[in-house]
Amino acid sequence: MATKTAYTHCRICEPQCGLVATISDGRLVSVRGDADHVHSQGYVCTKAAGAVEIVYDPDRVTQPMKRVGDPGVFEPVSWDEALDDIAQRLGRIRTDSSPDALATFCGNPPLFSYATSMALAGFQEVLGIRWRYGINSEDASARMAANALLYGSVAIAPKPDLWRTHFAVIIGANPLVSHGSLVTEARLREALDAVVERGGRVVVVDPRRTETAQRYEHISVRPGSDAFLLLGIIRTLIDKDLVNHSFIDRHVGGLSTLADVIAPFDIQQCASRSGIPAAVIEQLARDFASADSGVVYGRTGTCTQRFGTLNNVLQDIVVLLTGNFDRVGGLLFGWAAIDLPELARKAGTDTYGKVRTRVNQHPDVFGLLPSTDLAVDIVTPGEGQIKALALVGGNPVLSSAGGGTRLAEALEQLELSFSLDLYINETNKHCHYVLPVTHFYERDDVPVTTLANMLRPAIWATEAVIEPPAGVRQEWQILNEIAKRMGRGGAHVLRPLRWLAKLGWNITPRRLLDLLLRTSKAGDRFGFRRRGVSFDKLTRDFPHGKKLLDELPTGEIDARLATPDGKIPLAAPEVLGELAALGEHTDEDRFGFRLIGMRELRSHNTWMHNAPRLMPEGRRLTARVNPSDAHRLGLADGSDVDITSASGSVRVAVAVSDEVGPGTVALPHGWGHDGGWSRANAAGGVNSNILASASGSDIERLAGMSILNGIPVDLSAVAGDPPPARERP
Ligand SMILES: Nc1nc2c(c(=O)[nH]1)N[C@H]1C(S)=C(S)[C@@H](COP(=O)(O)OP(=O)(O)OC[C@H]3O[C@@H](n4cnc5c(=O)[nH]c(N)nc54)[C@H](O)[C@@H]3O)O[C@H]1N2
Ligand SMILES: Nc1nc2c(c(=O)[nH]1)N[C@H]1C(S)=C(S)[C@@H](COP(=O)(O)OP(=O)(O)OC[C@H]3O[C@@H](n4cnc5c(=O)[nH]c(N)nc54)[C@H](O)[C@@H]3O)O[C@H]1N2
Ligand code: SF4
Ligand SMILES: [Mo]
């Protein structure tokens, strides 16, 4: 038996931990953390091994499948048959209707493949596809919109200097489980521990006493009300003159307007709306302002709220007012060998509101339209109606707000839809074709889409460590082939590359990336810089990655800001509009509870529940309910409860836990499977996103965010036979 080891990296979540893979007779046997990896230094979580099980999962799709009946009923076909048919029908829909009849949907996993990202951009460009939906509206669009409003571009995304800060406020993030997002850092726990060890503080603002909150200080906030807490802090900073005047005078505009507009939000109101005592808010403001340095790091918990973009703006305003910007321990501009956001800026693809969704008029954010609008844009007749969809590694029926049957039924109306995926999932079971792709262990990679998120700039690359099954192809090959069969050369963004492709020279994504790499700040300039790298050099000579800088640079502000007057505006009209809306907004009081989400270590959004290691026998979905609420409603551990919102209702078992306060209920997403997976289907559970609204008025206004946290719901104990999960139209 020939056994060998190979170095590679995980591509499930953002740290992209370094791994040592053991391969026996061409079969991937196991993976473990690579102790010598420059970033992760041996860190690994159980999902990397779960992903090995997925490679050999009998439910994995390993040949092209054509729909031949009801949703989910497929038959294998040859690649030629599938690709010819898709190319022909796409061409016909394009000419019979218009290029605007075509749409793409990009899920989360494609972000972890440079080749897929490049080819999808090329495919969209070649076919002139305007409708580019994505799952960012359940994730980071609010953060990006805030970047545009404050710094002049969705692509300018300052990073929290967690390794050097003295005061970290973590708001709406649970990095001990999520392993961090928009920061690429496998050692976040060590970074946060070190803050405390050097006498600093880590304060976690979260409605649930999360794994992160348990390790550090916890402030419990009422779900969906962070804007009030942040306004309370900002009011205190201004009223008590705790602001850094020299920084503000030089770099910030609009402070007096902001101060006037937020004057009506007095500290008592901020306290009663956020559920945090006024004294606690004021003390937090004072402590933050007097710390040697401080950052506020927020993630999906504050993004996926009714005031998600505003939250992100306010988080940064706390940092800006205290002068903790572009200086050690504060918010810093990113640095990367290949700085994709910066390249996007130069190419003008850092768009915000350049395209708006057909019906609800929500803006694109960094080129992606909100997922929630896809269904209505398919079913509403008229100009630009969507008739064909390419779904690349996404599962919005489960992952998107109000997905469920509403989206499933919309997909059934399409004239052509095809999906690039590893599985038949709850969404692509409604497609005409499912085209099987390589697993990440079966392809080469460089973590290029997240390089600019590193707190310790580094770079690494991997070759494929095993051969893919014979019947699968890489996404770029598939998209390229469709474009080619449509007579357009290939799926290339750049016109000259399309010409070359027509002449028979197809430049692969690997060649292009190598070019980018070799001409980058870390590149070997084709031999002119001896210590520089190429793709081959990285995989050959730096199997554990290459460190580039110890820390992020400071003193960048003048060079990096992209606002017209070179200042950071605190009172952009959009921000003032949201502040006015915040003052007027009241939740319907007919619902007594507020629903929040939660991530678990053994789940990854919707796609890893079929791995035995992650979904052992007996693992069940539960909703966390506070003991006092449970007692009042007559619920015990394991009893079923109906959770009902204005959008729908689900029945789920309860876990009684004082992690959540009274009136809060926490329910993980990504469950309730009925796709082509045996174990995940059998695990039961419900699609929590049935409870989230997809109605245009319930979508956050500035970035089209889905409201996934702070959803008003009611709980009722179940008596008698359980009805099935149901949705309201
Ligand atoms: N209620 C609630 N909903 C949420 C969230 C939440 O916090 N609460 N979080 C949101 C967030 S942050 C995200 S990112 C989304 C994720 O939403 P999605 O991207 O829609 O869902 P995923 O489960 O990540 O995976 C989508 C599909 O990609 C496939 N896949 C896996 N690897 C590959 C690959 O290499 N190539 C291809 N082509 N396909 C692959 C999987 O089989 C799966 O079918 O969910 C969002 N939904
Ligand atoms: N194990 C695991 N890891 C993952 C993923 C996964 O599915 N499973 N998904 C990956 C992806 S795609 C992403 S984008 C990242 C996300 O990374 P994070 O954003 O760090 O992940 P979450 O655990 O969703 O953290 C959101 C936190 O917000 C809290 N929250 C909910 N409502 C509110 C509120 O109103 N106010 C405040 N202040 N907090 C609130 C929740 O309780 C939760 O603790 O995680 C990544 N890592
Ligand atoms: S933390 Fe994320 S990148 Fe690291 S091993 Fe786990 S899933 Fe993979
Ligand atoms: Mo995400």
PDB file of C-alpha atoms in Angstrom, residues 468-596:
ATOM      1  CA  PRO A 468     -11.392  13.768  -8.618  1.00  0.00           C
ATOM      2  CA  PRO A 469     -13.924  11.107  -9.637  1.00  0.00           C
ATOM      3  CA  ALA A 470     -13.894  10.616 -13.392  1.00  0.00           C
ATOM      4  CA  GLY A 471     -17.294  12.224 -13.986  1.00  0.00           C
ATOM      5  CA  VAL A 472     -16.763  15.600 -12.294  1.00  0.00           C
ATOM      6  CA  ARG A 473     -15.255  18.822 -13.576  1.00  0.00           C
ATOM      7  CA  GLN A 474     -14.082  22.087 -12.104  1.00  0.00           C
ATOM      8  CA  GLU A 475     -16.495  25.015 -12.185  1.00  0.00           C
ATOM      9  CA  TRP A 476     -14.230  27.011 -14.483  1.00  0.00           C
ATOM     10  CA  GLN A 477     -14.098  24.187 -16.982  1.00  0.00           C
ATOM     11  CA  ILE A 478     -17.881  23.914 -17.030  1.00  0.00           C
ATOM     12  CA  LEU A 479     -18.586  27.634 -17.353  1.00  0.00           C
ATOM     13  CA  ASN A 480     -15.854  28.007 -19.910  1.00  0.00           C
ATOM     14  CA  GLU A 481     -17.228  25.153 -21.955  1.00  0.00           C
ATOM     15  CA  ILE A 482     -20.749  26.591 -21.972  1.00  0.00           C
ATOM     16  CA  ALA A 483     -19.441  29.987 -23.107  1.00  0.00           C
ATOM     17  CA  LYS A 484     -17.387  28.258 -25.776  1.00  0.00           C
ATOM     18  CA  ARG A 485     -20.317  26.214 -27.049  1.00  0.00           C
ATOM     19  CA  MET A 486     -22.273  29.452 -27.286  1.00  0.00           C
ATOM     20  CA  GLY A 487     -19.617  30.697 -29.692  1.00  0.00           C
ATOM     21  CA  ARG A 488     -18.047  33.182 -27.306  1.00  0.00           C
ATOM     22  CA  GLY A 489     -14.569  31.799 -26.896  1.00  0.00           C
ATOM     23  CA  GLY A 490     -14.563  31.179 -23.180  1.00  0.00           C
ATOM     24  CA  ALA A 491     -15.575  32.481 -19.772  1.00  0.00           C
ATOM     25  CA  HIS A 492     -13.037  35.316 -19.657  1.00  0.00           C
ATOM     26  CA  VAL A 493     -13.520  38.800 -18.278  1.00  0.00           C
ATOM     27  CA  LEU A 494     -10.910  40.250 -20.631  1.00  0.00           C
ATOM     28  CA  ARG A 495     -11.771  40.545 -24.287  1.00  0.00           C
ATOM     29  CA  PRO A 496      -8.278  39.677 -25.574  1.00  0.00           C
ATOM     30  CA  LEU A 497      -8.450  36.397 -23.694  1.00  0.00           C
ATOM     31  CA  ARG A 498     -11.736  35.630 -25.425  1.00  0.00           C
ATOM     32  CA  TRP A 499     -10.128  36.315 -28.793  1.00  0.00           C
ATOM     33  CA  LEU A 500      -7.236  34.061 -27.931  1.00  0.00           C
ATOM     34  CA  ALA A 501      -9.670  31.379 -26.792  1.00  0.00           C
ATOM     35  CA  LYS A 502     -11.448  31.574 -30.137  1.00  0.00           C
ATOM     36  CA  LEU A 503      -8.093  30.962 -31.785  1.00  0.00           C
ATOM     37  CA  GLY A 504      -7.616  27.904 -29.633  1.00  0.00           C
ATOM     38  CA  TRP A 505      -5.438  29.348 -26.851  1.00  0.00           C
ATOM     39  CA  ASN A 506      -7.455  29.021 -23.733  1.00  0.00           C
ATOM     40  CA  ILE A 507      -5.673  30.706 -20.860  1.00  0.00           C
ATOM     41  CA  THR A 508      -6.505  28.809 -17.680  1.00  0.00           C
ATOM     42  CA  PRO A 509      -7.355  30.514 -14.382  1.00  0.00           C
ATOM     43  CA  ARG A 510      -4.179  28.978 -13.010  1.00  0.00           C
ATOM     44  CA  ARG A 511      -2.059  30.754 -15.625  1.00  0.00           C
ATOM     45  CA  LEU A 512      -3.835  34.024 -14.887  1.00  0.00           C
ATOM     46  CA  LEU A 513      -3.451  33.687 -11.156  1.00  0.00           C
ATOM     47  CA  ASP A 514       0.198  32.832 -11.555  1.00  0.00           C
ATOM     48  CA  LEU A 515       0.624  36.006 -13.571  1.00  0.00           C
ATOM     49  CA  LEU A 516      -1.098  38.048 -10.862  1.00  0.00           C
ATOM     50  CA  LEU A 517       1.011  36.379  -8.223  1.00  0.00           C
ATOM     51  CA  ARG A 518       4.334  36.818  -9.987  1.00  0.00           C
ATOM     52  CA  THR A 519       3.693  40.501 -10.624  1.00  0.00           C
ATOM     53  CA  SER A 520       2.328  41.080  -7.110  1.00  0.00           C
ATOM     54  CA  LYS A 521       4.080  42.554  -4.093  1.00  0.00           C
ATOM     55  CA  ALA A 522       5.235  39.048  -3.221  1.00  0.00           C
ATOM     56  CA  GLY A 523       5.950  37.965  -6.794  1.00  0.00           C
ATOM     57  CA  ASP A 524       9.184  36.730  -8.335  1.00  0.00           C
ATOM     58  CA  ARG A 525       8.765  39.086 -11.319  1.00  0.00           C
ATOM     59  CA  PHE A 526       9.592  36.136 -13.549  1.00  0.00           C
ATOM     60  CA  GLY A 527      13.000  35.679 -11.995  1.00  0.00           C
ATOM     61  CA  PHE A 528      13.903  39.327 -11.442  1.00  0.00           C
ATOM     62  CA  ARG A 529      13.145  39.011  -7.740  1.00  0.00           C
ATOM     63  CA  ARG A 530      14.850  35.985  -6.299  1.00  0.00           C
ATOM     64  CA  ARG A 531      12.926  35.796  -3.063  1.00  0.00           C
ATOM     65  CA  GLY A 532       9.584  36.336  -4.757  1.00  0.00           C
ATOM     66  CA  VAL A 533       7.086  33.588  -5.478  1.00  0.00           C
ATOM     67  CA  SER A 534       5.060  32.000  -8.226  1.00  0.00           C
ATOM     68  CA  PHE A 535       2.235  29.479  -7.880  1.00  0.00           C
ATOM     69  CA  ASP A 536       4.629  26.572  -8.399  1.00  0.00           C
ATOM     70  CA  LYS A 537       7.205  28.018  -6.036  1.00  0.00           C
ATOM     71  CA  LEU A 538       4.584  28.462  -3.336  1.00  0.00           C
ATOM     72  CA  THR A 539       3.402  24.882  -3.474  1.00  0.00           C
ATOM     73  CA  ARG A 540       6.931  23.489  -3.884  1.00  0.00           C
ATOM     74  CA  ASP A 541       9.057  25.639  -1.588  1.00  0.00           C
ATOM     75  CA  PHE A 542       6.493  26.966   0.912  1.00  0.00           C
ATOM     76  CA  PRO A 543       4.234  24.035   1.785  1.00  0.00           C
ATOM     77  CA  HIS A 544       3.391  25.713   5.116  1.00  0.00           C
ATOM     78  CA  GLY A 545       2.781  29.131   3.579  1.00  0.00           C
ATOM     79  CA  LYS A 546       4.915  32.238   3.398  1.00  0.00           C
ATOM     80  CA  LYS A 547       4.727  34.996   5.944  1.00  0.00           C
ATOM     81  CA  LEU A 548       4.835  38.444   4.335  1.00  0.00           C
ATOM     82  CA  LEU A 549       4.350  40.955   7.172  1.00  0.00           C
ATOM     83  CA  ASP A 550       4.139  40.555  10.946  1.00  0.00           C
ATOM     84  CA  GLU A 551       1.283  42.987  11.206  1.00  0.00           C
ATOM     85  CA  LEU A 552      -0.828  45.389   9.190  1.00  0.00           C
ATOM     86  CA  PRO A 553       0.700  48.762   8.357  1.00  0.00           C
ATOM     87  CA  THR A 554      -0.524  52.067   9.815  1.00  0.00           C
ATOM     88  CA  GLY A 555      -0.374  55.630   8.498  1.00  0.00           C
ATOM     89  CA  GLU A 556      -2.258  54.756   5.328  1.00  0.00           C
ATOM     90  CA  ILE A 557      -5.282  56.971   5.635  1.00  0.00           C
ATOM     91  CA  ASP A 558      -4.365  59.718   3.194  1.00  0.00           C
ATOM     92  CA  ALA A 559      -3.390  57.256   0.521  1.00  0.00           C
ATOM     93  CA  ARG A 560      -6.313  54.901   0.989  1.00  0.00           C
ATOM     94  CA  LEU A 561      -9.496  56.907   1.592  1.00  0.00           C
ATOM     95  CA  ALA A 562     -11.632  57.269  -1.529  1.00  0.00           C
ATOM     96  CA  THR A 563     -14.114  59.925  -0.446  1.00  0.00           C
ATOM     97  CA  PRO A 564     -14.350  63.052  -2.616  1.00  0.00           C
ATOM     98  CA  ASP A 565     -12.967  65.439   0.017  1.00  0.00           C
ATOM     99  CA  GLY A 566     -10.555  62.984   1.601  1.00  0.00           C
ATOM    100  CA  LYS A 567     -12.542  62.988   4.850  1.00  0.00           C
ATOM    101  CA  ILE A 568     -14.736  60.345   6.428  1.00  0.00           C
ATOM    102  CA  PRO A 569     -18.344  61.599   6.424  1.00  0.00           C
ATOM    103  CA  LEU A 570     -20.248  60.745   9.602  1.00  0.00           C
ATOM    104  CA  ALA A 571     -23.515  62.212   8.390  1.00  0.00           C
ATOM    105  CA  ALA A 572     -24.080  60.942   4.855  1.00  0.00           C
ATOM    106  CA  PRO A 573     -27.715  61.477   3.753  1.00  0.00           C
ATOM    107  CA  GLU A 574     -28.271  57.702   3.717  1.00  0.00           C
ATOM    108  CA  VAL A 575     -27.127  57.485   7.329  1.00  0.00           C
ATOM    109  CA  LEU A 576     -29.358  60.366   8.382  1.00  0.00           C
ATOM    110  CA  GLY A 577     -32.288  58.684   6.620  1.00  0.00           C
ATOM    111  CA  GLU A 578     -31.731  55.471   8.550  1.00  0.00           C
ATOM    112  CA  LEU A 579     -31.426  57.352  11.829  1.00  0.00           C
ATOM    113  CA  ALA A 580     -34.793  58.951  11.153  1.00  0.00           C
ATOM    114  CA  ALA A 581     -36.282  55.551  10.324  1.00  0.00           C
ATOM    115  CA  LEU A 582     -34.776  54.077  13.492  1.00  0.00           C
ATOM    116  CA  GLY A 583     -36.435  56.752  15.596  1.00  0.00           C
ATOM    117  CA  GLU A 584     -39.794  55.956  14.051  1.00  0.00           C
ATOM    118  CA  HIS A 585     -39.571  52.184  13.933  1.00  0.00           C
ATOM    119  CA  THR A 586     -41.446  50.035  16.393  1.00  0.00           C
ATOM    120  CA  ASP A 587     -41.787  46.281  16.141  1.00  0.00           C
ATOM    121  CA  GLU A 588     -45.244  44.804  16.102  1.00  0.00           C
ATOM    122  CA  ASP A 589     -46.049  44.112  19.714  1.00  0.00           C
ATOM    123  CA  ARG A 590     -48.303  41.156  19.014  1.00  0.00           C
ATOM    124  CA  PHE A 591     -45.209  38.943  19.136  1.00  0.00           C
ATOM    125  CA  GLY A 592     -43.719  38.314  22.561  1.00  0.00           C
ATOM    126  CA  PHE A 593     -40.337  36.854  21.539  1.00  0.00           C
ATOM    127  CA  ARG A 594     -37.406  37.814  19.372  1.00  0.00           C
ATOM    128  CA  LEU A 595     -35.698  35.164  17.252  1.00  0.00           C
ATOM    129  CA  ILE A 596     -31.946  35.073  16.654  1.00  0.00           C
TER     130      ILE A 596
END
